[in-house]
XYZ file of C-alpha atoms in Angstrom:
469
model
C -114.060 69.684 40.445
C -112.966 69.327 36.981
C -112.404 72.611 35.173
C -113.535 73.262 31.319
C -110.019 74.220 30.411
C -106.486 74.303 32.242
C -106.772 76.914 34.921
C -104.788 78.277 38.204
C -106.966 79.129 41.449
C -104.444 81.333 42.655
C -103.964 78.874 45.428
C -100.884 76.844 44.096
C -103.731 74.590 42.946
C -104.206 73.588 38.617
C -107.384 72.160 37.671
C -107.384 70.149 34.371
C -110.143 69.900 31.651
C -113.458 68.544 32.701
C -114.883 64.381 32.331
C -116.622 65.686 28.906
C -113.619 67.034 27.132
C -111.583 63.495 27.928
C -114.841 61.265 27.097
C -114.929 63.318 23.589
C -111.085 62.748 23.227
C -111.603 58.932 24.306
C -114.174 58.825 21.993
C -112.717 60.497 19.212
C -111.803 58.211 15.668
C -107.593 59.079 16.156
C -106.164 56.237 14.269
C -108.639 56.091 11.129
C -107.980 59.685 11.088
C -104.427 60.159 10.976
C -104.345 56.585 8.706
C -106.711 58.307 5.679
C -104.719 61.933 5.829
C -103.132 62.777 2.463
C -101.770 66.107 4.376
C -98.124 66.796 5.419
C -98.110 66.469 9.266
C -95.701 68.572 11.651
C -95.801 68.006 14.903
C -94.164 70.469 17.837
C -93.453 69.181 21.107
C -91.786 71.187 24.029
C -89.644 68.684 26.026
C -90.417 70.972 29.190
C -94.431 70.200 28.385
C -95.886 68.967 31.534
C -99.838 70.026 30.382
C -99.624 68.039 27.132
C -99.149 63.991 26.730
C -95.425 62.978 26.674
C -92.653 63.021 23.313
C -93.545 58.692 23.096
C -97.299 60.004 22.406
C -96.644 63.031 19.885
C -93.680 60.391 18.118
C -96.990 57.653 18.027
C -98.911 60.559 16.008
C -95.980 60.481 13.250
C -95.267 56.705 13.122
C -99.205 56.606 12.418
C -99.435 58.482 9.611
C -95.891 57.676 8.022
C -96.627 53.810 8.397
C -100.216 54.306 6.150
C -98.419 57.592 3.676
C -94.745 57.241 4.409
C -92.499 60.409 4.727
C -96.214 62.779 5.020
C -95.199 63.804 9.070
C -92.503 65.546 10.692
C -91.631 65.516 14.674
C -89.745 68.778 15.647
C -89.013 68.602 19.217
C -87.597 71.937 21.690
C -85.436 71.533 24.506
C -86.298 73.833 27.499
C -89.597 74.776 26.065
C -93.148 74.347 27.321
C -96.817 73.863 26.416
C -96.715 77.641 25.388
C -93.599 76.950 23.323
C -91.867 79.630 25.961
C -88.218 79.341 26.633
C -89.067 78.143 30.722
C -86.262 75.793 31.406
C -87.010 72.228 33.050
C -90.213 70.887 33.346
C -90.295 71.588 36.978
C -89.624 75.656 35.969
C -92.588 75.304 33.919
C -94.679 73.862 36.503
C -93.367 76.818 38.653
C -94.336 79.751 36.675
C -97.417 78.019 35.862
C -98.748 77.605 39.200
C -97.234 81.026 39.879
C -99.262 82.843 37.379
C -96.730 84.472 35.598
C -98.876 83.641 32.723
C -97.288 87.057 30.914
C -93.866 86.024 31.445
C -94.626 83.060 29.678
C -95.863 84.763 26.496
C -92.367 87.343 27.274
C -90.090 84.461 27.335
C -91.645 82.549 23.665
C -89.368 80.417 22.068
C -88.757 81.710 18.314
C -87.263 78.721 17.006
C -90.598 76.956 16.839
C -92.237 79.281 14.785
C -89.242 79.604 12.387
C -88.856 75.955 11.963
C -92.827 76.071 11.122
C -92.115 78.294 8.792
C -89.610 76.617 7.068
C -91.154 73.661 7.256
C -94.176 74.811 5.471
C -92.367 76.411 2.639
C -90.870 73.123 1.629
C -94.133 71.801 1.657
C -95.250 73.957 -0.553
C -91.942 74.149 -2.724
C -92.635 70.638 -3.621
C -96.061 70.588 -3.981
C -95.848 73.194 -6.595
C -93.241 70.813 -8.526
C -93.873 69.390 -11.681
C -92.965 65.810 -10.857
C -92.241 64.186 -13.667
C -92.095 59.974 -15.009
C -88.290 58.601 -15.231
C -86.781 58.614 -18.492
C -84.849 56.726 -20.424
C -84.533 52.853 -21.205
C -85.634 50.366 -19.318
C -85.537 46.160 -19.842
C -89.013 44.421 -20.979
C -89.693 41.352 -19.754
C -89.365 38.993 -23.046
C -88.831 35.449 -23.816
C -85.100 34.728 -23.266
C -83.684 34.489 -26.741
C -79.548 33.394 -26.670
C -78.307 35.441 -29.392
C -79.336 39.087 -31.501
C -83.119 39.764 -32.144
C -83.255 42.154 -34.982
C -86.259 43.869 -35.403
C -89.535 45.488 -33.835
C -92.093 47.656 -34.770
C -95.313 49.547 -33.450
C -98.399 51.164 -34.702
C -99.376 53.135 -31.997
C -98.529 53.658 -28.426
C -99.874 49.852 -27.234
C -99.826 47.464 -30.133
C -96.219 46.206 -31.200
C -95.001 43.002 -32.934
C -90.771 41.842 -32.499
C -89.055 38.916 -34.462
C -86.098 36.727 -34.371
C -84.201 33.612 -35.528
C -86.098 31.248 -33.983
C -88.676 31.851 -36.358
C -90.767 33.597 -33.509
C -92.879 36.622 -33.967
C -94.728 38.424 -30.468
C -97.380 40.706 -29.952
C -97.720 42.922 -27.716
C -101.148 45.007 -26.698
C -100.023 47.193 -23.846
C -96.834 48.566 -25.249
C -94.436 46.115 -24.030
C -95.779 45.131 -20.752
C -96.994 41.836 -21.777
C -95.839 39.729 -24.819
C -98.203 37.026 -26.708
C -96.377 34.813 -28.855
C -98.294 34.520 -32.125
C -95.642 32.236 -34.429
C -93.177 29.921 -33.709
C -91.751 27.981 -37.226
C -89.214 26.474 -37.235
C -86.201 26.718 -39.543
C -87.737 30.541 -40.318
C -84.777 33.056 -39.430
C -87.049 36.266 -39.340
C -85.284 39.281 -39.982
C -87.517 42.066 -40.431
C -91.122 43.272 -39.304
C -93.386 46.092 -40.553
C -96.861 47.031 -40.178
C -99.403 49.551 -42.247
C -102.005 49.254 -39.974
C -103.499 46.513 -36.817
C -104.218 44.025 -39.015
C -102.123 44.411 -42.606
C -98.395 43.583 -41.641
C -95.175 41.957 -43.666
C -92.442 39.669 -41.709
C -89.281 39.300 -43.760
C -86.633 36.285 -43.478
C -83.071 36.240 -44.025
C -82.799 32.807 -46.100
C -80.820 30.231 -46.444
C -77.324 29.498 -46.369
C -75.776 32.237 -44.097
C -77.229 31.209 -40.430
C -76.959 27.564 -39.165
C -80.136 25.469 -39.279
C -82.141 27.760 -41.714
C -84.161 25.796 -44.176
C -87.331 28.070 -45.200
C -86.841 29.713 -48.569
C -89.603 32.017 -48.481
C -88.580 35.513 -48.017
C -91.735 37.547 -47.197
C -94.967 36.721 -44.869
C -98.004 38.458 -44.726
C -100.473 39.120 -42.672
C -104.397 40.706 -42.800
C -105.575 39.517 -39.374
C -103.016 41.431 -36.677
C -100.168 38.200 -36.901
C -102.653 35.809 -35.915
C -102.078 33.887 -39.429
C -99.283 34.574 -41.823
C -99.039 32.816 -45.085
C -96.048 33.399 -48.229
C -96.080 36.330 -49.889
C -95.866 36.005 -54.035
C -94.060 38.296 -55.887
C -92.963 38.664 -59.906
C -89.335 39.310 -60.674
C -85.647 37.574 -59.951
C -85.495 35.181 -56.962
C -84.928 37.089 -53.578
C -82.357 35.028 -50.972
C -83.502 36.972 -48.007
C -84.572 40.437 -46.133
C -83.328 42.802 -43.801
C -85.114 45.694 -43.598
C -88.788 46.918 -44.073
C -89.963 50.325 -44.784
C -93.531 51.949 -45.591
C -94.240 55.131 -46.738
C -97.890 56.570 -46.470
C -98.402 59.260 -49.317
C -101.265 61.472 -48.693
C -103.755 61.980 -51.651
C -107.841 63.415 -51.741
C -109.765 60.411 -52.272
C -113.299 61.594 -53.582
C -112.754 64.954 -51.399
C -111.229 62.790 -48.617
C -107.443 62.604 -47.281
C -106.102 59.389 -47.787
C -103.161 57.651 -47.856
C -101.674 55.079 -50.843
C -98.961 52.385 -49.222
C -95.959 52.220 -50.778
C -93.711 48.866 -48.843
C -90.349 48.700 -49.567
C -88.167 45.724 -48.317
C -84.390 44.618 -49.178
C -81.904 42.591 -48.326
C -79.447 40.747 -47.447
C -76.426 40.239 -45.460
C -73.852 37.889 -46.776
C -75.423 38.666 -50.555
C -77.157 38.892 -53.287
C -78.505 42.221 -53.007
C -82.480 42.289 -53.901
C -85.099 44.704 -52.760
C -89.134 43.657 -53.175
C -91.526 46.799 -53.628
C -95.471 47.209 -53.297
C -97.303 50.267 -54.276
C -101.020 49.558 -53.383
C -100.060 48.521 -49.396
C -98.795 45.217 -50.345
C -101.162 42.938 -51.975
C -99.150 42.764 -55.098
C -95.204 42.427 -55.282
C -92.086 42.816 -57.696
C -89.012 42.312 -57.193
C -85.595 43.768 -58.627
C -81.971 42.867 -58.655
C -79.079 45.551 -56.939
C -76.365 43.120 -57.469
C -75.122 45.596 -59.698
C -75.055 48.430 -57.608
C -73.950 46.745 -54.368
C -73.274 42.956 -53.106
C -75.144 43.323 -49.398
C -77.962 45.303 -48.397
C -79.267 45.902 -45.098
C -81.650 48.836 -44.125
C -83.818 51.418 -46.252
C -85.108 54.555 -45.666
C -87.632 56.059 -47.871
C -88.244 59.658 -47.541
C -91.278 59.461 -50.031
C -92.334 57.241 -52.938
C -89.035 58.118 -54.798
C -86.529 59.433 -52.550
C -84.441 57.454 -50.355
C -81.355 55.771 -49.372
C -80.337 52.384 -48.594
C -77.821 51.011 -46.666
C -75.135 48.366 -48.511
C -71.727 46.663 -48.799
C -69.698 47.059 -52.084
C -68.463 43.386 -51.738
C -69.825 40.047 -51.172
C -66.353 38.942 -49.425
C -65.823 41.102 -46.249
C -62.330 40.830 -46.635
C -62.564 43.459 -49.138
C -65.899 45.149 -48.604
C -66.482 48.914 -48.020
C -69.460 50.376 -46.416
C -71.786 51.804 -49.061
C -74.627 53.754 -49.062
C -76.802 54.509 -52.150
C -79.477 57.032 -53.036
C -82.443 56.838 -55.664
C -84.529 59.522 -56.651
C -86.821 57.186 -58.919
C -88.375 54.894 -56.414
C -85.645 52.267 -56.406
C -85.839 52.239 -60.398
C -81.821 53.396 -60.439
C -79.269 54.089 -57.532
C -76.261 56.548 -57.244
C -72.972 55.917 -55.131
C -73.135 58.741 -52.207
C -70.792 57.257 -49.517
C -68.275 54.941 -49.797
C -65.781 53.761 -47.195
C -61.989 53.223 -48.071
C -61.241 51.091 -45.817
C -61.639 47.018 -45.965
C -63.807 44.580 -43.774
C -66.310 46.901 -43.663
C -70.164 47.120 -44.104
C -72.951 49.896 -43.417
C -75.770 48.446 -40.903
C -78.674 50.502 -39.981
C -79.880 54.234 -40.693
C -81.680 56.906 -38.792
C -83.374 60.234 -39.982
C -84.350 62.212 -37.527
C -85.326 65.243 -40.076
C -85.401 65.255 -43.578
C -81.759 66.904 -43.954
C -79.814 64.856 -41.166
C -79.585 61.468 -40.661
C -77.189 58.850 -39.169
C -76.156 55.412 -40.073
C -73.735 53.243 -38.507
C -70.499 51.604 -40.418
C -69.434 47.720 -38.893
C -66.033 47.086 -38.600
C -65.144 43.231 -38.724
C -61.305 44.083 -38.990
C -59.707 41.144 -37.086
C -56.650 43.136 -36.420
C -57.108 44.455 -32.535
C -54.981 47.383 -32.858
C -57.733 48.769 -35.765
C -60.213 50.299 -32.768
C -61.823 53.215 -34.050
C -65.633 52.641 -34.732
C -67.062 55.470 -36.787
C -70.863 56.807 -37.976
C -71.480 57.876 -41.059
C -73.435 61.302 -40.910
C -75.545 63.297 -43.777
C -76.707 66.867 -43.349
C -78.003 67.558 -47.332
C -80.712 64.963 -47.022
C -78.169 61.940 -47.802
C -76.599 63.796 -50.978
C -73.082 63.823 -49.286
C -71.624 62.133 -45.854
C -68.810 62.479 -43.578
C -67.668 60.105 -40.722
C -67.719 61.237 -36.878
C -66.093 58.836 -34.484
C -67.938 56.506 -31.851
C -65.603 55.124 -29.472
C -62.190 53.541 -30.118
C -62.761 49.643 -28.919
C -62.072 46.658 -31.284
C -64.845 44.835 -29.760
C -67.333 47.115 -30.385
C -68.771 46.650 -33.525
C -72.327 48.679 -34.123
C -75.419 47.526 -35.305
C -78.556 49.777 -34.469
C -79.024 53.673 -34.607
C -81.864 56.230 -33.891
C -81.744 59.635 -33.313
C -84.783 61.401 -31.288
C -83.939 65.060 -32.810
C -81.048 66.105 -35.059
C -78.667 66.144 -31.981
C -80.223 63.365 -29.513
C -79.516 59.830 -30.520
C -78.521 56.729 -29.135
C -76.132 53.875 -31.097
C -76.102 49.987 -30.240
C -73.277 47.724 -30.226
C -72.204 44.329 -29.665
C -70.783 45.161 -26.075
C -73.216 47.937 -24.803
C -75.373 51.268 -25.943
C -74.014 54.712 -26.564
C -75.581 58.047 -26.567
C -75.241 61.378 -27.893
C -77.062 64.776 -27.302
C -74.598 66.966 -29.715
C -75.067 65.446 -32.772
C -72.440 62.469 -32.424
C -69.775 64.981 -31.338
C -69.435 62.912 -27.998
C -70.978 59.852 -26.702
C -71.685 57.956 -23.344
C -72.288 54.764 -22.703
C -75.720 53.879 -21.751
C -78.128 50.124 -21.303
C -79.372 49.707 -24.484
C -78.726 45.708 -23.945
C -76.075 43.903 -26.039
C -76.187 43.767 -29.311
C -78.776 46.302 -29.883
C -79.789 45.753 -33.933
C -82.615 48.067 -34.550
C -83.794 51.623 -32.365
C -87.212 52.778 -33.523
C -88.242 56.764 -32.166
C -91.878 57.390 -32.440
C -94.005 60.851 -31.707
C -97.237 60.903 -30.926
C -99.535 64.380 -31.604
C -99.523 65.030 -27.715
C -96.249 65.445 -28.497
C -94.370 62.459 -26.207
C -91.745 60.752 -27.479
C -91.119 57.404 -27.181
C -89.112 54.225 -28.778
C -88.152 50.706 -28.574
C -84.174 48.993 -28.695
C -84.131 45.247 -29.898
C -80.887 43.362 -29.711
C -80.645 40.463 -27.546
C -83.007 42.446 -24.553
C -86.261 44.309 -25.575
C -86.007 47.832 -24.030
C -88.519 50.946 -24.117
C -87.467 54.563 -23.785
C -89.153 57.391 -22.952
C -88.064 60.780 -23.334
């Protein structure tokens, strides 16, 4: 007769479990089980085991669960050990002292190893468990509309809705922070330049003009839009005649409105590459426009940073021919009324391109090189540490080729730098740089915070990237 449990008669007979016991295992859900655990699995198995089901079974156990949660079971298996994990040679020695009953002997001869490796086992378990585990950072490629050449600029409200622009006249929306892309314009002849919103619905799109890119015909320099870029119409504006845009930049200053905090707009906007120099201004969040003439001060412009409604710098080229332009950055302290020389190259075929401010005493922007002699390979940044009152130059790379365009910096030290070939990165304040994926021809970095305090940006050149950090 069938025993309740595994016994010895002290007759050289063993009895095995009873018809109940096996019915209940028959019976029992294995497979759903071990497909819906979320636990780490170990499983032991003594290759000397002649009570318990063989290694193929205990190996079926593991497959189980790793095929539904892979990597969430372990098989350790011990040579020369039994059902009682004891040290009791060959399976036929463990039948031996079994039907023997030297039971004690058994529990003498334990094998250690098993409960060691169970040990250890466990405490990586719960090494990992207790690890913070957290998302990769960095940049990664968005999927975009494949555009042949440099995309210039991009912009985002909050951590979902974005809009990006480029020469085909093109400008895309995006409601999930990048995922997705919705193409809201197409018009073409429109070489669009520069994007900036104040809010989901108010937002300016800037063009570069005519006469510098091939197959440019629109004259209009600034769009406008008050329903999210569904419809954009000309923007008017009093004052001289502005070519183009290449660079947007809004400044929110806080005031009490009838007890309330609130914020007047002040939109500044300037431009252009390849001359005249111009820069458009609104002070009540762009419904009404003027524009001014910087010929005076400078022949190109092509990014501004506004640290409030007076204060700021923009980025410039003393010459209209390249031949003998240097790069040129200006400051006002009047709201763009009059500018002052702070930083001035000495060196020909050069331009400024884009800035970054990652605090209101340091800030970056890059210099362009067009130099057409190969053995001139230094590229350099120019780099302010007095809130843009004085600049010196640190070095990028030495490479010809690799003429810069876009710059942000995350913190004072952190930054990243695009160029026509590839990206670069710095975490010691431009000291040294690596080479990163920041696309080719990466023409505008924008760093954003958000009050949980995650940091995050987007790269436009001719890829659309996203970084987190």
């Amino acid at each position: 007769m069938l025993r309740t449990s595994w016994e010895y008669d002290g007759n050289g007979k063993i009895y095995s479990r009873n018809a109940e016991y096996w019915r209940q295992i028959q019976d029992y859900p294995h497979l759903e089980n071990w497909k819906n655990t979320k636990a780490k699995v170990l499983v032991q198995f003594g290759e000397s085991d002649f009570q318990a089901f063989s290694r193929a079974d205990h190996q079926q156990i593991v497959n189980t669960v790793n095929y539904f949660n892979p990597g969430n079971a372990t098989l350790m298996t011990y040579p020369s050990t039994d059902h009682f994990f004891a040290k009791s040679g060959t399976m036929q020695e463990a039948y031996n002292k079994f039907a023997n009953g030297q039971i004690q002997q058994l529990f003498d001869e334990y094998n250690h190893e098993v409960g060691k490796s169970a040990v250890k086992w466990s405490n990586e378990i719960i090494s990992k468990k207790d690890e913070v585990k957290l998302p990769e950072k960095g940049w990664k490629k968005l999927n975009t509309e494949r555009y042949p050449g440099k995309q210039d600029d991009i912009t985002f409200i909050n951590e979902n809705d974005g809009w990006y622009v480029n020469g085909y006249g093109s400008i895309y929306h995006t409601k999930n922070g990048g995922e997705t892309w919705e193409k809201q314009l197409e018009k073409k002849g429109t070489f669009f330049r520069c994007i900036a919103f104040v809010d989901s619905l108010r937002g300016f799109a800037g063009t570069v003009g005519t006469d510098y890119f091939p197959n440019v015909t629109d004259t209009i320099p600034l769009y406008g839009t008050t329903d999210g870029g569904k419809t954009w119409t000309p923007v008017s504006y009093s004052g001289p005649y502005v070519k183009g845009l290449c660079a947007i930049d809004i400044v929110k200053e806080q005031y009490i409105n009838h007890g309330k905090t609130d914020y007047k707009i002040h939109i500044y906007a300037v431009g252009r590459v390849g001359s005249p120099a111009n820069m458009m201004v609104s002070h009540d969040g762009g419904f009404t426009w003027t524009s001014n003439s910087m010929n005076k001060e400078c022949k190109m412009l092509f990014d501004i940073k506004m640290f409030d409604k007076n204060n700021g710098i923009v980025c410039a080229a003393s010459d209209e021919d390249v031949e003998k332009s240097n790069a040129l950055i200006l400051k006002t302290s009047d709201g763009g009324k009059t500018w002052k020389k702070v930083y001035q190259s000495n060196r020909p075929f050069e331009t400024t391109w884009k800035a970054s401010f990652p605090t209101e005493k340091i800030g970056y922007v890059t210099i362009q090189s067009y130099n057409p002699d190969p053995t001139v390979k230094q590229q350099r940044i120019a780099k302010t540490t007095d809130g843009g009152n004085s600049w010196n130059e640190i070095t990028l790379v030495e490479d010809a080729t690799a003429r810069q365009f876009g710059i942000g910096f995350i913190d004072e030290n952190h930054g990243f730098a695009g160029t026509i070939n590839c990206g670069y990165e710095t975490k010691d304040g431009g000291l040294t740089w690596k080479t990163i994926n920041l696309g080719m021809a990466c023409n505008k970095i924008r760093i954003y915070r958000v009050a949980n305090g995650k940091i995050y940006g987007y790269a436009i050149g001719v890829d659309v990237m996203k970084g987190e950090f």
